Amino acid sequence: MPGSWTVLIGLGGVGKSQLAIEYAYRTRERSPETWVFWIHASNAARFEQSFQDIADCIKIFGRHNPQANIFQTVHDWLHDERKGQWVIILDNVDDASFLIDALKTDHDSMPTNSSRGGESRPLVRYLPKCKNGSVLITTRSNSAARKLVEASNIFAVEPMDRAGALALFEKKLGRQKDIDSIAELATALSFIPLAIVQAASYMSQRVPRYSVQQYLKHFQKIDHKKAVPLNLEGGQLCWDSEAKDSVIATWQISFDHVRKTRPSAADLLLLMSFFDRQGIPKSLIRNPSDQSQQDQKENNGDGHVNEDSNHDHDGEVDDEDYDGSSQSSVTDEFEDDISILRDYSFISVNKDGTTFEMYGPVQLAIQEWLKAHGQQNRWNQQFISNLYVKFPVGAYENWATCQALFPHVKSAAAQKPEEQETLKTWASLLYNAAWYA
């Protein structure tokens, strides 16, 4: 309804974002002239980047002016009824403080000065309440929901019912003869869609040698008391023990299998868990040396090959001739790892094809697993090193790159390393980020 603000609230993995996506598609089908904008709202940096994306999408004049306040610019466009109807989806607003509080100066809440123009206006005020627009919000947090809308505009998203869960299993696995086992497994998974999708993803990779009954037995054997705990604090909707166990157990079954069969994919997932979970660039998770080799190869010359350059005077092939096949092999390895992580529903690929997104409950589970297994420092060092290599100094010509990577720097700011050399790198990274901010 035009002018409305509505909140979908529910457990992580229950399908809030999927409902929002479905709503977006149906809106466009029903009303093709209506603008539909998606804003990643997990933190201020993501919020700002989404505003810049909106400005680019609708090609607002002056959006690249370094003195422009991108929030005000987009707000004015949205408020203009002549621009037509629009819907904004604010996804993952689990902490509403950055939206409703005035601008702070700490790394955890600070948008860039280039977009704010030094103002202290709460960000939520840049989302106009007008007749030609509506806002749909997804969150796990009761407190966030109550800060943004009236109680009458908050709608709970519950786990699936039995019929819905069976239909989801059928969609992922095809029609199954053993309906009773499917129903029993769906019940054991507390009808949580994310848990069902992860279980189905695992089984689909092992058919026909692995049955639903085998997975159910595997699930039941897990000692849930020893499973990785998920601690949700800060007013977020609490998991009941069964729902929590279902998500953790399905993740752990799949992750243990990937660790045994494809260690490089498991390592990649561990590294990815340190980034802001939305918009993880491929360039940040590739091995820096491999990436630099590819960059050098892509930027070398005008693209034409010197037919004689790879041969010596005796006509023999030079060692450099193998660089292309070697680089191709590295790329294939990386793409195979990404494919496996997607197949097991650990990550998804964004529409641009060069960035990835990690599901929130999966990221939380991995972080707890790293702590339990004493590997947090190791992967935090790799995360900071990769990010430092790619984050440039904050000069104007680098602003586009800085803006894209800034949410990940904010994640790094909250993960101070212990090792001295990495601490120096971390400090240098924050210095460059502060220059930009």
Tab-separated table of C-alpha atoms in Angstrom:
chain	number	residue	atom	x	y	z
A	1	MET	CA	0.000	0.000	0.000
A	2	PRO	CA	1.456	3.421	-0.956
A	3	GLY	CA	2.775	5.320	2.031
A	4	SER	CA	3.003	2.225	4.228
A	5	TRP	CA	5.934	0.993	6.316
A	6	THR	CA	5.808	-2.726	7.094
A	7	VAL	CA	8.163	-5.062	8.989
A	8	LEU	CA	8.649	-8.797	8.512
A	9	ILE	CA	10.199	-10.292	11.638
A	10	GLY	CA	11.383	-13.850	12.203
A	11	LEU	CA	14.233	-16.181	13.010
A	12	GLY	CA	17.355	-16.240	10.875
A	13	GLY	CA	16.822	-18.785	8.107
A	14	VAL	CA	13.040	-18.640	8.237
A	15	GLY	CA	12.770	-16.979	4.819
A	16	LYS	CA	12.139	-13.260	5.408
A	17	SER	CA	14.414	-12.105	2.597
A	18	GLN	CA	12.981	-14.698	0.219
A	19	LEU	CA	9.487	-13.384	0.927
A	20	ALA	CA	10.734	-9.860	0.241
A	21	ILE	CA	12.285	-10.992	-3.042
A	22	GLU	CA	9.032	-12.657	-4.064
A	23	TYR	CA	7.135	-9.489	-3.151
A	24	ALA	CA	9.530	-7.435	-5.286
A	25	TYR	CA	9.008	-9.653	-8.326
A	26	ARG	CA	5.243	-9.675	-7.927
A	27	THR	CA	5.195	-5.895	-7.586
A	28	ARG	CA	7.048	-5.519	-10.886
A	29	GLU	CA	4.739	-8.032	-12.581
A	30	ARG	CA	1.616	-6.315	-11.267
A	31	SER	CA	2.877	-2.773	-11.827
A	32	PRO	CA	5.827	-2.605	-14.274
A	33	GLU	CA	6.029	1.182	-13.916
A	34	THR	CA	6.714	0.935	-10.171
A	35	TRP	CA	10.341	1.342	-9.101
A	36	VAL	CA	11.610	-1.397	-6.769
A	37	PHE	CA	14.816	-0.659	-4.833
A	38	TRP	CA	16.692	-3.068	-2.577
A	39	ILE	CA	18.737	-1.590	0.272
A	40	HIS	CA	21.164	-3.724	2.257
A	41	ALA	CA	20.624	-2.339	5.741
A	42	SER	CA	22.833	-4.443	8.008
A	43	ASN	CA	25.010	-1.382	8.747
A	44	ALA	CA	25.568	2.250	7.766
A	45	ALA	CA	28.191	1.514	5.106
A	46	ARG	CA	25.938	-0.956	3.289
A	47	PHE	CA	23.058	1.496	3.567
A	48	GLU	CA	25.165	4.235	1.992
A	49	GLN	CA	26.393	2.005	-0.804
A	50	SER	CA	22.803	1.039	-1.620
A	51	PHE	CA	21.852	4.721	-1.865
A	52	GLN	CA	24.716	5.235	-4.304
A	53	ASP	CA	23.499	2.225	-6.309
A	54	ILE	CA	20.005	3.729	-6.461
A	55	ALA	CA	21.421	7.041	-7.668
A	56	ASP	CA	23.382	5.206	-10.366
A	57	CYS	CA	20.347	3.142	-11.371
A	58	ILE	CA	18.078	6.136	-11.883
A	59	LYS	CA	20.964	8.278	-13.155
A	60	ILE	CA	20.439	11.242	-10.861
A	61	PHE	CA	22.265	14.300	-12.154
A	62	GLY	CA	25.262	15.305	-10.013
A	63	ARG	CA	25.513	11.969	-8.228
A	64	HIS	CA	29.279	11.811	-8.859
A	65	ASN	CA	29.952	15.282	-7.466
A	66	PRO	CA	32.284	14.756	-4.475
A	67	GLN	CA	30.432	17.513	-2.608
A	68	ALA	CA	27.002	15.968	-3.160
A	69	ASN	CA	25.024	14.530	-0.272
A	70	ILE	CA	23.887	11.300	-1.896
A	71	PHE	CA	21.309	10.681	0.844
A	72	GLN	CA	19.609	14.026	0.289
A	73	THR	CA	19.841	13.649	-3.475
A	74	VAL	CA	18.078	10.285	-3.465
A	75	HIS	CA	15.574	11.470	-0.841
A	76	ASP	CA	14.537	14.409	-3.015
A	77	TRP	CA	14.078	12.141	-6.034
A	78	LEU	CA	11.947	9.694	-4.038
A	79	HIS	CA	9.838	12.485	-2.579
A	80	ASP	CA	8.981	13.857	-6.013
A	81	GLU	CA	5.590	12.348	-6.948
A	82	ARG	CA	6.307	13.047	-10.606
A	83	LYS	CA	8.883	10.222	-10.532
A	84	GLY	CA	6.113	7.679	-9.993
A	85	GLN	CA	5.449	4.925	-7.465
A	86	TRP	CA	8.297	3.155	-5.704
A	87	VAL	CA	8.918	0.361	-3.197
A	88	ILE	CA	12.020	0.149	-1.021
A	89	ILE	CA	13.028	-3.082	0.698
A	90	LEU	CA	15.276	-2.587	3.729
A	91	ASP	CA	16.838	-5.999	4.214
A	92	ASN	CA	18.439	-7.268	7.438
A	93	VAL	CA	17.815	-4.313	9.747
A	94	ASP	CA	18.891	-6.248	12.833
A	95	ASP	CA	20.327	-3.123	14.456
A	96	ALA	CA	18.263	0.012	13.864
A	97	SER	CA	20.509	2.307	15.896
A	98	PHE	CA	22.533	3.447	12.863
A	99	LEU	CA	19.288	4.478	11.177
A	100	ILE	CA	17.710	6.445	14.008
A	101	ASP	CA	20.735	7.887	15.819
A	102	ALA	CA	22.603	11.010	14.756
A	103	LEU	CA	25.939	10.599	12.975
A	104	LYS	CA	28.666	9.246	15.232
A	105	THR	CA	32.406	9.354	14.739
A	106	ASP	CA	33.343	5.761	15.494
A	107	HIS	CA	34.196	3.165	12.898
A	108	ASP	CA	31.155	1.028	13.675
A	109	SER	CA	28.510	3.571	12.688
A	110	MET	CA	30.125	6.163	10.464
A	111	PRO	CA	29.002	6.664	6.874
A	112	THR	CA	31.432	8.528	4.691
A	113	ASN	CA	31.591	12.313	4.843
A	114	SER	CA	31.271	12.457	1.094
A	115	SER	CA	27.704	11.233	1.352
A	116	ARG	CA	26.613	13.010	4.489
A	117	GLY	CA	28.064	16.452	3.965
A	118	GLY	CA	28.901	16.603	7.674
A	119	GLU	CA	25.240	16.561	8.777
A	120	SER	CA	23.937	14.737	11.841
A	121	ARG	CA	20.492	13.944	10.469
A	122	PRO	CA	19.384	10.355	11.252
A	123	LEU	CA	19.587	8.192	8.156
A	124	VAL	CA	16.006	6.968	8.465
A	125	ARG	CA	14.815	10.495	7.654
A	126	TYR	CA	16.236	10.137	4.168
A	127	LEU	CA	13.503	7.553	3.491
A	128	PRO	CA	10.516	9.812	2.799
A	129	LYS	CA	7.064	8.920	4.071
A	130	CYS	CA	4.999	9.953	1.119
A	131	LYS	CA	2.000	8.805	-0.903
A	132	ASN	CA	4.023	7.564	-3.850
A	133	GLY	CA	6.287	5.169	-1.916
A	134	SER	CA	6.243	2.278	0.559
A	135	VAL	CA	8.906	0.531	2.626
A	136	LEU	CA	9.206	-3.162	3.517
A	137	ILE	CA	11.690	-4.079	6.259
A	138	THR	CA	13.097	-7.481	7.265
A	139	THR	CA	14.652	-8.064	10.684
A	140	ARG	CA	15.291	-10.610	13.407
A	141	SER	CA	15.047	-7.952	16.095
A	142	ASN	CA	11.917	-7.062	17.999
A	143	SER	CA	13.499	-3.871	19.288
A	144	ALA	CA	14.543	-2.762	15.776
A	145	ALA	CA	11.025	-3.382	14.471
A	146	ARG	CA	9.399	-1.367	17.261
A	147	LYS	CA	11.762	1.563	16.681
A	148	LEU	CA	10.800	1.819	13.031
A	149	VAL	CA	7.058	1.105	12.829
A	150	GLU	CA	3.929	0.779	14.908
A	151	ALA	CA	3.136	-2.640	16.375
A	152	SER	CA	0.189	-3.022	14.012
A	153	ASN	CA	2.610	-2.960	11.050
A	154	ILE	CA	4.821	-5.792	12.335
A	155	PHE	CA	4.174	-9.244	10.902
A	156	ALA	CA	5.852	-12.418	12.153
A	157	VAL	CA	7.239	-14.900	9.644
A	158	GLU	CA	6.864	-18.359	11.133
A	159	PRO	CA	8.554	-21.628	10.123
A	160	MET	CA	6.883	-23.574	7.332
A	161	ASP	CA	3.977	-25.927	7.863
A	162	ARG	CA	4.223	-29.621	7.010
A	163	ALA	CA	2.831	-29.216	3.487
A	164	GLY	CA	5.163	-26.337	2.691
A	165	ALA	CA	8.190	-28.216	3.997
A	166	LEU	CA	7.356	-31.300	1.914
A	167	ALA	CA	6.883	-29.118	-1.154
A	168	LEU	CA	10.293	-27.490	-0.600
A	169	PHE	CA	11.966	-30.885	-0.261
A	170	GLU	CA	10.277	-32.031	-3.472
A	171	LYS	CA	11.463	-28.912	-5.288
A	172	LYS	CA	15.060	-29.532	-4.210
A	173	LEU	CA	15.178	-33.346	-4.441
A	174	GLY	CA	12.417	-34.246	-6.850
A	175	ARG	CA	9.512	-36.510	-5.974
A	176	GLN	CA	10.453	-39.008	-3.256
A	177	LYS	CA	8.842	-42.362	-2.525
A	178	ASP	CA	9.640	-42.320	1.176
A	179	ILE	CA	7.280	-39.483	2.161
A	180	ASP	CA	7.231	-40.608	5.786
A	181	SER	CA	11.010	-40.155	6.121
A	182	ILE	CA	10.808	-36.752	4.416
A	183	ALA	CA	8.091	-35.684	6.842
A	184	GLU	CA	10.083	-36.982	9.819
A	185	LEU	CA	13.178	-35.110	8.666
A	186	ALA	CA	11.194	-31.903	8.112
A	187	THR	CA	9.877	-32.183	11.667
A	188	ALA	CA	13.392	-32.795	13.018
A	189	LEU	CA	14.522	-29.648	11.179
A	190	SER	CA	11.744	-27.626	12.881
A	191	PHE	CA	10.379	-26.729	9.435
A	192	ILE	CA	13.078	-24.030	9.075
A	193	PRO	CA	13.535	-23.334	5.319
A	194	LEU	CA	17.301	-22.714	5.519
A	195	ALA	CA	17.839	-25.998	7.375
A	196	ILE	CA	15.686	-27.830	4.826
A	197	VAL	CA	17.588	-26.294	1.898
A	198	GLN	CA	20.972	-27.192	3.440
A	199	ALA	CA	19.876	-30.766	4.129
A	200	ALA	CA	18.480	-31.138	0.613
A	201	SER	CA	21.650	-29.627	-0.887
A	202	TYR	CA	23.780	-32.169	0.952
A	203	MET	CA	21.635	-35.101	-0.129
A	204	SER	CA	21.395	-33.960	-3.742
A	205	GLN	CA	25.194	-34.058	-4.003
A	206	ARG	CA	25.252	-37.718	-2.963
A	207	VAL	CA	22.269	-39.298	-4.707
A	208	PRO	CA	21.604	-42.075	-5.559
A	209	ARG	CA	24.039	-43.491	-2.983
A	210	TYR	CA	22.548	-41.558	-0.084
A	211	SER	CA	18.944	-41.628	1.080
A	212	VAL	CA	16.733	-39.397	3.176
A	213	GLN	CA	16.654	-42.115	5.820
A	214	GLN	CA	20.453	-42.120	5.990
A	215	TYR	CA	20.529	-38.347	6.433
A	216	LEU	CA	17.923	-38.563	9.174
A	217	LYS	CA	20.007	-41.134	11.043
A	218	HIS	CA	23.115	-38.962	10.613
A	219	PHE	CA	21.223	-35.949	11.942
A	220	GLN	CA	19.925	-37.867	14.945
A	221	LYS	CA	23.413	-39.107	15.843
A	222	ILE	CA	24.815	-35.592	16.217
A	223	ASP	CA	25.417	-34.605	19.810
A	224	HIS	CA	23.573	-31.291	19.734
A	225	LYS	CA	24.962	-30.327	23.123
A	226	LYS	CA	28.431	-30.317	21.585
A	227	ALA	CA	27.383	-28.574	18.386
A	228	VAL	CA	28.546	-25.063	17.629
A	229	PRO	CA	26.422	-22.628	19.668
A	230	LEU	CA	24.697	-19.645	18.086
A	231	ASN	CA	24.518	-16.715	20.465
A	232	LEU	CA	22.063	-14.058	19.371
A	233	GLU	CA	22.063	-10.960	21.524
A	234	GLY	CA	21.082	-7.311	21.410
A	235	GLY	CA	17.312	-7.815	21.308
A	236	GLN	CA	17.342	-10.196	18.361
A	237	LEU	CA	14.616	-12.779	18.167
A	238	CYS	CA	15.775	-15.782	20.179
A	239	TRP	CA	15.956	-19.222	18.683
A	240	ASP	CA	14.140	-21.981	20.460
A	241	SER	CA	16.513	-24.881	21.054
A	242	GLU	CA	15.033	-27.144	18.372
A	243	ALA	CA	15.149	-24.499	15.644
A	244	LYS	CA	18.723	-23.583	16.576
A	245	ASP	CA	19.793	-27.229	16.553
A	246	SER	CA	18.292	-27.845	13.124
A	247	VAL	CA	20.235	-25.017	11.454
A	248	ILE	CA	23.488	-25.821	13.261
A	249	ALA	CA	23.286	-29.554	12.665
A	250	THR	CA	22.533	-29.307	8.935
A	251	TRP	CA	25.352	-26.796	8.512
A	252	GLN	CA	27.763	-28.984	10.452
A	253	ILE	CA	26.943	-32.138	8.491
A	254	SER	CA	27.580	-30.357	5.207
A	255	PHE	CA	30.650	-28.474	6.419
A	256	ASP	CA	32.306	-31.619	7.837
A	257	HIS	CA	31.766	-33.345	4.503
A	258	VAL	CA	33.253	-30.436	2.530
A	259	ARG	CA	36.279	-30.319	4.861
A	260	LYS	CA	36.997	-33.977	4.104
A	261	THR	CA	36.331	-33.940	0.375
A	262	ARG	CA	37.355	-30.412	-0.634
A	263	PRO	CA	39.541	-28.724	2.036
A	264	SER	CA	40.239	-25.705	-0.184
A	265	ALA	CA	36.506	-24.941	-0.405
A	266	ALA	CA	36.168	-25.240	3.369
A	267	ASP	CA	39.113	-22.872	3.836
A	268	LEU	CA	37.545	-20.390	1.430
A	269	LEU	CA	34.323	-20.460	3.454
A	270	LEU	CA	36.233	-19.829	6.685
A	271	LEU	CA	37.936	-16.810	5.126
A	272	MET	CA	34.678	-15.425	3.743
A	273	SER	CA	33.082	-15.492	7.192
A	274	PHE	CA	35.202	-12.510	8.294
A	275	PHE	CA	33.871	-10.163	5.634
A	276	ASP	CA	30.677	-8.189	5.739
A	277	ARG	CA	28.420	-10.984	4.582
A	278	GLN	CA	26.869	-9.008	1.708
A	279	GLY	CA	28.845	-8.025	-1.348
A	280	ILE	CA	32.031	-10.065	-0.779
A	281	PRO	CA	34.190	-9.301	-3.859
A	282	LYS	CA	35.906	-12.117	-5.683
A	283	SER	CA	39.127	-10.068	-5.685
A	284	LEU	CA	39.284	-10.155	-1.864
A	285	ILE	CA	39.020	-13.899	-1.441
A	286	ARG	CA	41.284	-14.980	-4.266
A	287	ASN	CA	44.866	-15.665	-3.262
A	288	PRO	CA	46.490	-12.218	-3.621
A	289	SER	CA	49.458	-13.571	-5.593
A	290	ASP	CA	47.162	-15.456	-7.961
A	291	GLN	CA	45.007	-12.384	-8.416
A	292	SER	CA	47.996	-10.152	-9.121
A	293	GLN	CA	49.231	-12.601	-11.742
A	294	GLN	CA	45.861	-12.485	-13.441
A	295	ASP	CA	45.685	-8.686	-13.228
A	296	GLN	CA	49.143	-8.436	-14.756
A	297	LYS	CA	48.169	-10.813	-17.496
A	298	GLU	CA	44.957	-8.888	-18.274
A	299	ASN	CA	46.720	-5.508	-18.262
A	300	ASN	CA	49.798	-6.567	-20.228
A	301	GLY	CA	49.985	-4.922	-23.649
A	302	ASP	CA	47.128	-4.400	-26.078
A	303	GLY	CA	45.837	-7.936	-26.004
A	304	HIS	CA	47.764	-9.132	-29.084
A	305	VAL	CA	50.115	-12.052	-28.787
A	306	ASN	CA	53.640	-11.914	-30.120
A	307	GLU	CA	53.918	-15.266	-31.852
A	308	ASP	CA	57.680	-15.383	-31.294
A	309	SER	CA	57.738	-14.208	-27.697
A	310	ASN	CA	57.353	-17.619	-26.109
A	311	HIS	CA	59.957	-19.442	-28.155
A	312	ASP	CA	63.733	-19.396	-28.008
A	313	HIS	CA	65.899	-19.360	-31.098
A	314	ASP	CA	65.898	-23.153	-31.253
A	315	GLY	CA	62.138	-23.221	-31.632
A	316	GLU	CA	61.580	-24.717	-28.182
A	317	VAL	CA	58.734	-23.525	-26.013
A	318	ASP	CA	59.820	-21.193	-23.207
A	319	ASP	CA	58.779	-21.862	-19.594
A	320	GLU	CA	56.552	-18.802	-19.723
A	321	ASP	CA	54.347	-20.714	-22.122
A	322	TYR	CA	53.011	-22.593	-19.135
A	323	ASP	CA	51.873	-19.454	-17.306
A	324	GLY	CA	48.564	-19.368	-19.125
A	325	SER	CA	47.670	-22.980	-18.345
A	326	SER	CA	48.862	-22.545	-14.764
A	327	GLN	CA	46.725	-19.461	-14.277
A	328	SER	CA	43.800	-21.232	-15.895
A	329	SER	CA	44.218	-24.101	-13.444
A	330	VAL	CA	44.212	-21.711	-10.472
A	331	THR	CA	41.072	-20.032	-11.773
A	332	ASP	CA	39.385	-23.392	-12.278
A	333	GLU	CA	40.274	-24.435	-8.723
A	334	PHE	CA	38.755	-21.262	-7.322
A	335	GLU	CA	35.602	-21.557	-9.416
A	336	ASP	CA	35.228	-25.201	-8.383
A	337	ASP	CA	35.442	-24.165	-4.725
A	338	ILE	CA	32.811	-21.468	-5.243
A	339	SER	CA	30.588	-23.954	-7.046
A	340	ILE	CA	30.779	-26.374	-4.125
A	341	LEU	CA	29.926	-23.682	-1.581
A	342	ARG	CA	26.932	-22.698	-3.695
A	343	ASP	CA	25.835	-26.306	-4.138
A	344	TYR	CA	25.735	-26.761	-0.365
A	345	SER	CA	23.795	-23.488	0.085
A	346	PHE	CA	26.546	-21.831	2.120
A	347	ILE	CA	26.748	-18.801	-0.176
A	348	SER	CA	24.979	-17.231	-3.134
A	349	VAL	CA	26.293	-15.225	-6.078
A	350	ASN	CA	24.953	-11.709	-6.498
A	351	LYS	CA	23.519	-10.521	-9.789
A	352	ASP	CA	26.768	-8.808	-10.818
A	353	GLY	CA	28.498	-12.196	-10.852
A	354	THR	CA	31.604	-10.872	-9.087
A	355	THR	CA	30.405	-10.634	-5.493
A	356	PHE	CA	29.053	-13.195	-3.081
A	357	GLU	CA	26.684	-13.244	-0.144
A	358	MET	CA	26.842	-15.504	2.888
A	359	TYR	CA	23.712	-16.465	4.763
A	360	GLY	CA	23.594	-14.869	8.212
A	361	PRO	CA	23.110	-18.037	10.305
A	362	VAL	CA	25.891	-19.731	8.327
A	363	GLN	CA	28.293	-16.865	9.084
A	364	LEU	CA	27.461	-16.988	12.795
A	365	ALA	CA	27.953	-20.746	12.920
A	366	ILE	CA	31.337	-20.514	11.178
A	367	GLN	CA	32.577	-17.798	13.530
A	368	GLU	CA	31.674	-19.930	16.536
A	369	TRP	CA	33.323	-22.971	14.920
A	370	LEU	CA	36.533	-20.971	14.408
A	371	LYS	CA	36.584	-19.983	18.082
A	372	ALA	CA	35.925	-23.538	19.222
A	373	HIS	CA	38.743	-24.892	17.037
A	374	GLY	CA	41.286	-22.155	17.744
A	375	GLN	CA	41.509	-20.981	14.126
A	376	GLN	CA	40.090	-17.484	14.433
A	377	ASN	CA	43.458	-15.688	14.558
A	378	ARG	CA	44.794	-17.506	11.510
A	379	TRP	CA	41.903	-16.573	9.244
A	380	ASN	CA	41.563	-13.093	10.671
A	381	GLN	CA	45.187	-12.458	9.657
A	382	GLN	CA	44.447	-13.642	6.118
A	383	PHE	CA	41.307	-11.500	5.975
A	384	ILE	CA	43.169	-8.343	7.054
A	385	SER	CA	46.063	-9.041	4.699
A	386	ASN	CA	43.782	-9.525	1.674
A	387	LEU	CA	41.790	-6.410	2.486
A	388	TYR	CA	44.893	-4.273	3.039
A	389	VAL	CA	46.281	-5.238	-0.373
A	390	LYS	CA	43.099	-4.088	-2.128
A	391	PHE	CA	42.027	-1.032	-0.122
A	392	PRO	CA	43.691	2.086	-1.624
A	393	VAL	CA	44.515	5.422	-0.033
A	394	GLY	CA	41.488	7.679	0.309
A	395	ALA	CA	42.229	10.055	-2.573
A	396	TYR	CA	39.240	11.179	-4.632
A	397	GLU	CA	40.153	9.064	-7.648
A	398	ASN	CA	39.907	5.963	-5.404
A	399	TRP	CA	36.534	6.763	-3.853
A	400	ALA	CA	34.574	4.255	-5.916
A	401	THR	CA	36.849	1.405	-4.794
A	402	CYS	CA	36.913	2.676	-1.213
A	403	GLN	CA	33.135	2.835	-1.060
A	404	ALA	CA	32.728	-0.737	-2.292
A	405	LEU	CA	35.249	-2.090	0.232
A	406	PHE	CA	34.401	0.176	3.177
A	407	PRO	CA	31.827	-2.210	4.753
A	408	HIS	CA	34.534	-4.868	4.956
A	409	VAL	CA	36.936	-2.426	6.609
A	410	LYS	CA	34.277	-1.795	9.217
A	411	SER	CA	34.168	-5.527	9.857
A	412	ALA	CA	37.958	-5.492	10.182
A	413	ALA	CA	37.808	-2.567	12.635
A	414	ALA	CA	35.847	-4.765	15.025
A	415	GLN	CA	38.361	-7.645	14.753
A	416	LYS	CA	41.615	-6.335	16.170
A	417	PRO	CA	44.352	-8.944	15.596
A	418	GLU	CA	46.746	-10.201	18.265
A	419	GLU	CA	49.837	-10.897	16.169
A	420	GLN	CA	52.119	-7.837	15.967
A	421	GLU	CA	52.834	-7.797	12.225
A	422	THR	CA	49.150	-8.208	11.427
A	423	LEU	CA	48.367	-5.484	13.959
A	424	LYS	CA	50.577	-3.089	11.974
A	425	THR	CA	48.785	-4.036	8.764
A	426	TRP	CA	45.432	-3.595	10.495
A	427	ALA	CA	46.427	-0.107	11.711
A	428	SER	CA	47.564	0.893	8.210
A	429	LEU	CA	44.300	-0.373	6.746
A	430	LEU	CA	42.255	1.686	9.203
A	431	TYR	CA	44.444	4.727	8.476
A	432	ASN	CA	43.660	4.487	4.755
A	433	ALA	CA	39.972	3.974	5.526
A	434	ALA	CA	39.919	6.991	7.849
A	435	TRP	CA	41.429	9.086	5.050
A	436	TYR	CA	38.491	8.148	2.854
A	437	ALA	CA	35.862	8.470	5.611
